[in-house]
XYZ file of C-alpha atoms in Angstrom:
230
model
C 0.000 0.000 0.000
C 1.073 3.551 -0.756
C 0.654 5.757 2.329
C -0.630 9.235 1.517
C -0.591 12.476 3.504
C -3.437 14.812 2.507
C -2.585 18.477 3.185
C -5.209 21.225 2.868
C -6.095 24.100 5.158
C -9.808 23.543 4.490
C -10.995 20.624 6.632
C -13.832 19.807 4.258
C -11.612 19.779 1.188
C -9.090 17.592 3.003
C -11.862 15.137 3.854
C -13.088 15.032 0.254
C -9.570 14.472 -1.067
C -9.007 11.753 1.511
C -12.179 9.979 0.404
C -11.009 10.183 -3.196
C -7.669 8.612 -2.270
C -9.431 5.839 -0.375
C -11.318 4.870 -3.536
C -8.132 4.180 -5.524
C -6.788 0.625 -5.125
C -3.306 0.464 -3.647
C -3.548 3.794 -1.811
C -4.547 4.656 1.742
C -4.645 7.882 3.713
C -2.072 7.663 6.497
C -2.656 11.183 7.844
C -4.258 14.562 7.222
C -2.702 17.956 7.885
C -4.091 21.467 7.759
C -0.868 23.442 8.089
C 2.728 23.187 6.925
C 3.887 22.435 10.476
C 1.477 19.506 10.821
C 2.485 18.199 7.420
C 6.211 18.393 8.173
C 5.692 16.556 11.462
C 3.922 13.733 9.608
C 6.716 13.504 7.040
C 9.346 13.481 9.784
C 7.767 10.357 11.267
C 8.928 8.582 8.120
C 5.756 6.697 7.236
C 4.568 8.811 4.286
C 5.176 7.810 0.656
C 3.255 10.577 -1.089
C 2.038 14.062 -0.107
C -1.018 15.597 -1.782
C -0.141 19.206 -1.086
C -2.128 22.421 -1.200
C -0.121 25.574 -1.852
C -2.101 28.017 0.276
C -1.483 27.030 3.896
C -1.875 29.277 6.975
C 1.742 29.177 8.147
C 3.773 28.562 4.978
C 3.151 27.977 1.300
C 3.256 24.482 -0.102
C 6.409 25.353 -2.023
C 8.123 26.525 1.146
C 7.146 23.267 2.794
C 8.686 21.215 -0.018
C 11.867 23.279 0.289
C 12.032 22.560 4.044
C 11.430 18.868 3.430
C 14.309 18.722 0.950
C 16.605 20.714 3.271
C 15.962 18.119 5.977
C 16.701 15.269 3.593
C 13.135 14.024 3.091
C 12.680 12.706 -0.430
C 8.962 12.104 0.030
C 7.110 12.390 -3.278
C 4.724 15.314 -3.790
C 1.709 15.961 -5.988
C 0.455 19.540 -5.813
C -3.332 19.962 -5.524
C -4.090 23.664 -5.402
C -6.048 26.578 -6.807
C -2.740 28.318 -7.623
C -2.670 28.297 -11.403
C -0.014 30.930 -12.086
C 2.903 29.821 -14.208
C 5.531 30.970 -11.681
C 4.137 28.688 -8.966
C 3.836 25.778 -11.397
C 7.439 26.205 -12.539
C 8.678 26.472 -8.954
C 6.842 23.272 -8.050
C 8.477 21.485 -10.969
C 11.935 22.694 -9.937
C 11.348 21.453 -6.395
C 10.451 18.016 -7.706
C 6.647 17.886 -7.633
C 5.613 14.912 -9.761
C 2.194 16.240 -10.787
C 0.255 19.484 -10.486
C -3.536 19.326 -10.268
C -5.490 22.597 -10.344
C -8.672 22.943 -8.276
C -11.471 22.279 -8.881
C -10.870 18.788 -10.226
C -12.732 15.497 -10.572
C -12.084 12.150 -8.952
C -11.126 10.803 -12.377
C -8.440 13.482 -12.750
C -6.924 12.651 -9.365
C -7.116 8.925 -9.987
C -5.256 9.353 -13.269
C -2.382 11.050 -11.408
C -2.363 8.461 -8.642
C -2.390 5.613 -11.150
C 0.564 7.118 -12.997
C 2.398 7.540 -9.684
C 1.776 3.882 -8.828
C 3.055 2.933 -12.284
C 6.200 4.982 -11.633
C 6.871 3.144 -8.369
C 6.384 -0.244 -10.040
C 8.712 0.728 -12.867
C 11.405 2.015 -10.511
C 11.151 -1.173 -8.438
C 11.622 -3.339 -11.535
C 14.505 -1.296 -12.892
C 16.071 -0.832 -9.458
C 16.777 -4.525 -9.167
C 19.278 -4.199 -12.026
C 21.427 -1.676 -10.141
C 22.287 0.491 -13.157
C 19.650 1.659 -15.623
C 20.313 1.892 -19.346
C 18.603 4.408 -21.595
C 15.649 2.090 -22.194
C 15.019 1.782 -18.457
C 15.467 5.527 -17.970
C 12.896 6.224 -20.694
C 10.517 3.749 -19.071
C 10.807 5.519 -15.709
C 10.140 8.960 -17.174
C 7.270 7.767 -19.371
C 5.531 6.143 -16.390
C 4.463 9.571 -15.116
C 2.875 10.695 -18.350
C -0.896 10.816 -18.209
C -2.571 9.580 -21.352
C -4.659 12.204 -23.052
C -6.851 12.138 -26.123
C -7.020 14.928 -28.676
C -10.295 16.724 -28.072
C -10.566 18.518 -31.412
C -13.155 19.121 -32.704
C -14.456 18.571 -29.174
C -15.883 15.885 -26.955
C -19.578 15.020 -27.289
C -21.992 16.639 -24.880
C -21.892 14.901 -21.516
C -18.302 13.696 -21.924
C -15.494 15.041 -19.750
C -11.820 15.144 -20.637
C -10.595 13.723 -17.271
C -12.884 10.692 -17.644
C -11.746 10.223 -21.229
C -8.113 10.399 -20.089
C -8.733 7.861 -17.336
C -10.315 5.319 -19.695
C -7.535 5.819 -22.237
C -4.883 5.269 -19.597
C -6.482 2.022 -18.426
C -6.625 0.682 -21.987
C -3.168 1.986 -22.843
C -1.652 -0.103 -20.044
C -3.896 -3.145 -20.467
C -2.142 -6.310 -21.631
C -5.192 -7.471 -23.607
C -8.488 -6.031 -24.911
C -11.005 -5.133 -22.193
C -14.771 -5.264 -22.060
C -16.923 -2.375 -20.857
C -17.480 -4.286 -17.624
C -13.725 -4.616 -17.055
C -13.096 -0.952 -17.877
C -15.832 0.051 -15.432
C -14.240 -2.075 -12.707
C -10.804 -0.552 -13.339
C -12.002 3.061 -13.392
C -14.782 3.026 -10.824
C -17.282 4.221 -13.431
C -20.658 2.638 -14.103
C -20.812 0.124 -16.940
C -23.153 2.340 -18.963
C -20.814 5.330 -18.629
C -17.797 3.234 -19.605
C -19.691 1.877 -22.603
C -20.642 5.374 -23.732
C -17.041 6.586 -23.636
C -15.704 3.413 -25.238
C -18.147 3.746 -28.125
C -17.061 7.345 -28.740
C -13.347 6.511 -28.571
C -13.789 3.586 -30.945
C -15.649 5.784 -33.424
C -12.893 8.411 -33.107
C -10.301 5.793 -34.058
C -8.596 5.739 -30.666
C -9.696 2.181 -29.843
C -10.019 -1.032 -31.823
C -13.194 -3.058 -31.350
C -13.183 -6.849 -31.459
C -15.850 -9.423 -30.689
C -15.488 -12.463 -28.455
C -18.143 -15.155 -28.674
C -19.043 -17.088 -25.532
C -21.499 -19.767 -24.555
C -24.478 -17.407 -24.679
C -24.102 -16.824 -28.409
C -24.107 -13.071 -27.902
C -20.689 -11.578 -28.715
C -18.876 -9.528 -26.074
C -17.439 -6.226 -27.263
C -13.790 -5.823 -26.298
C -11.646 -2.741 -26.781
C -7.902 -2.327 -27.331
C -5.734 0.794 -27.401
C -4.616 2.055 -30.789
C -1.232 3.768 -30.670
C -1.321 7.280 -32.195
């Protein structure tokens, strides 16, 4: 399990974010903090793998907190979750080593996409780490693990479709080892089967997925979808 520290000065927002984290397999909320001091104390205990960090905190900014963590030798991973959308703050977060930057307000699907990519990064590093020294292929694999899959939206998504949900479904299929049914996609994403089917149908029509049929004992073919590389 990946232990997560949720940091937000708003108690209600922290609770919502914590509930989101709890819905993603492989992640659990180890602690909540509502100030930089509380967050640093949790990190210092050494049980936190990932910090979901707000920038606007009552005692310090999120960026200042990351800087203090690094000064003290804490390499704990950070994903920024904040309303701060100015380029200067985003660049500073990147330079301090934030792995993702999610601007409020956001959906559960958008957060799950970032958490899934973070989990993929950890798995990739664990596999490569066993070799001691990474070659260029392994280095590329590590860096690509953090990329969130997106789908071109031009000329626009159909009414009722959201880009974060589209990205989430694409990421699941992109990393799947075999074609998936709508039921399997729904189970992987936490969406309803009907919603997954609606998005899958659109993506297949847009040429992003390949549709195949698998015939079972019932005689009715099961629709299965596979990622089509751009």
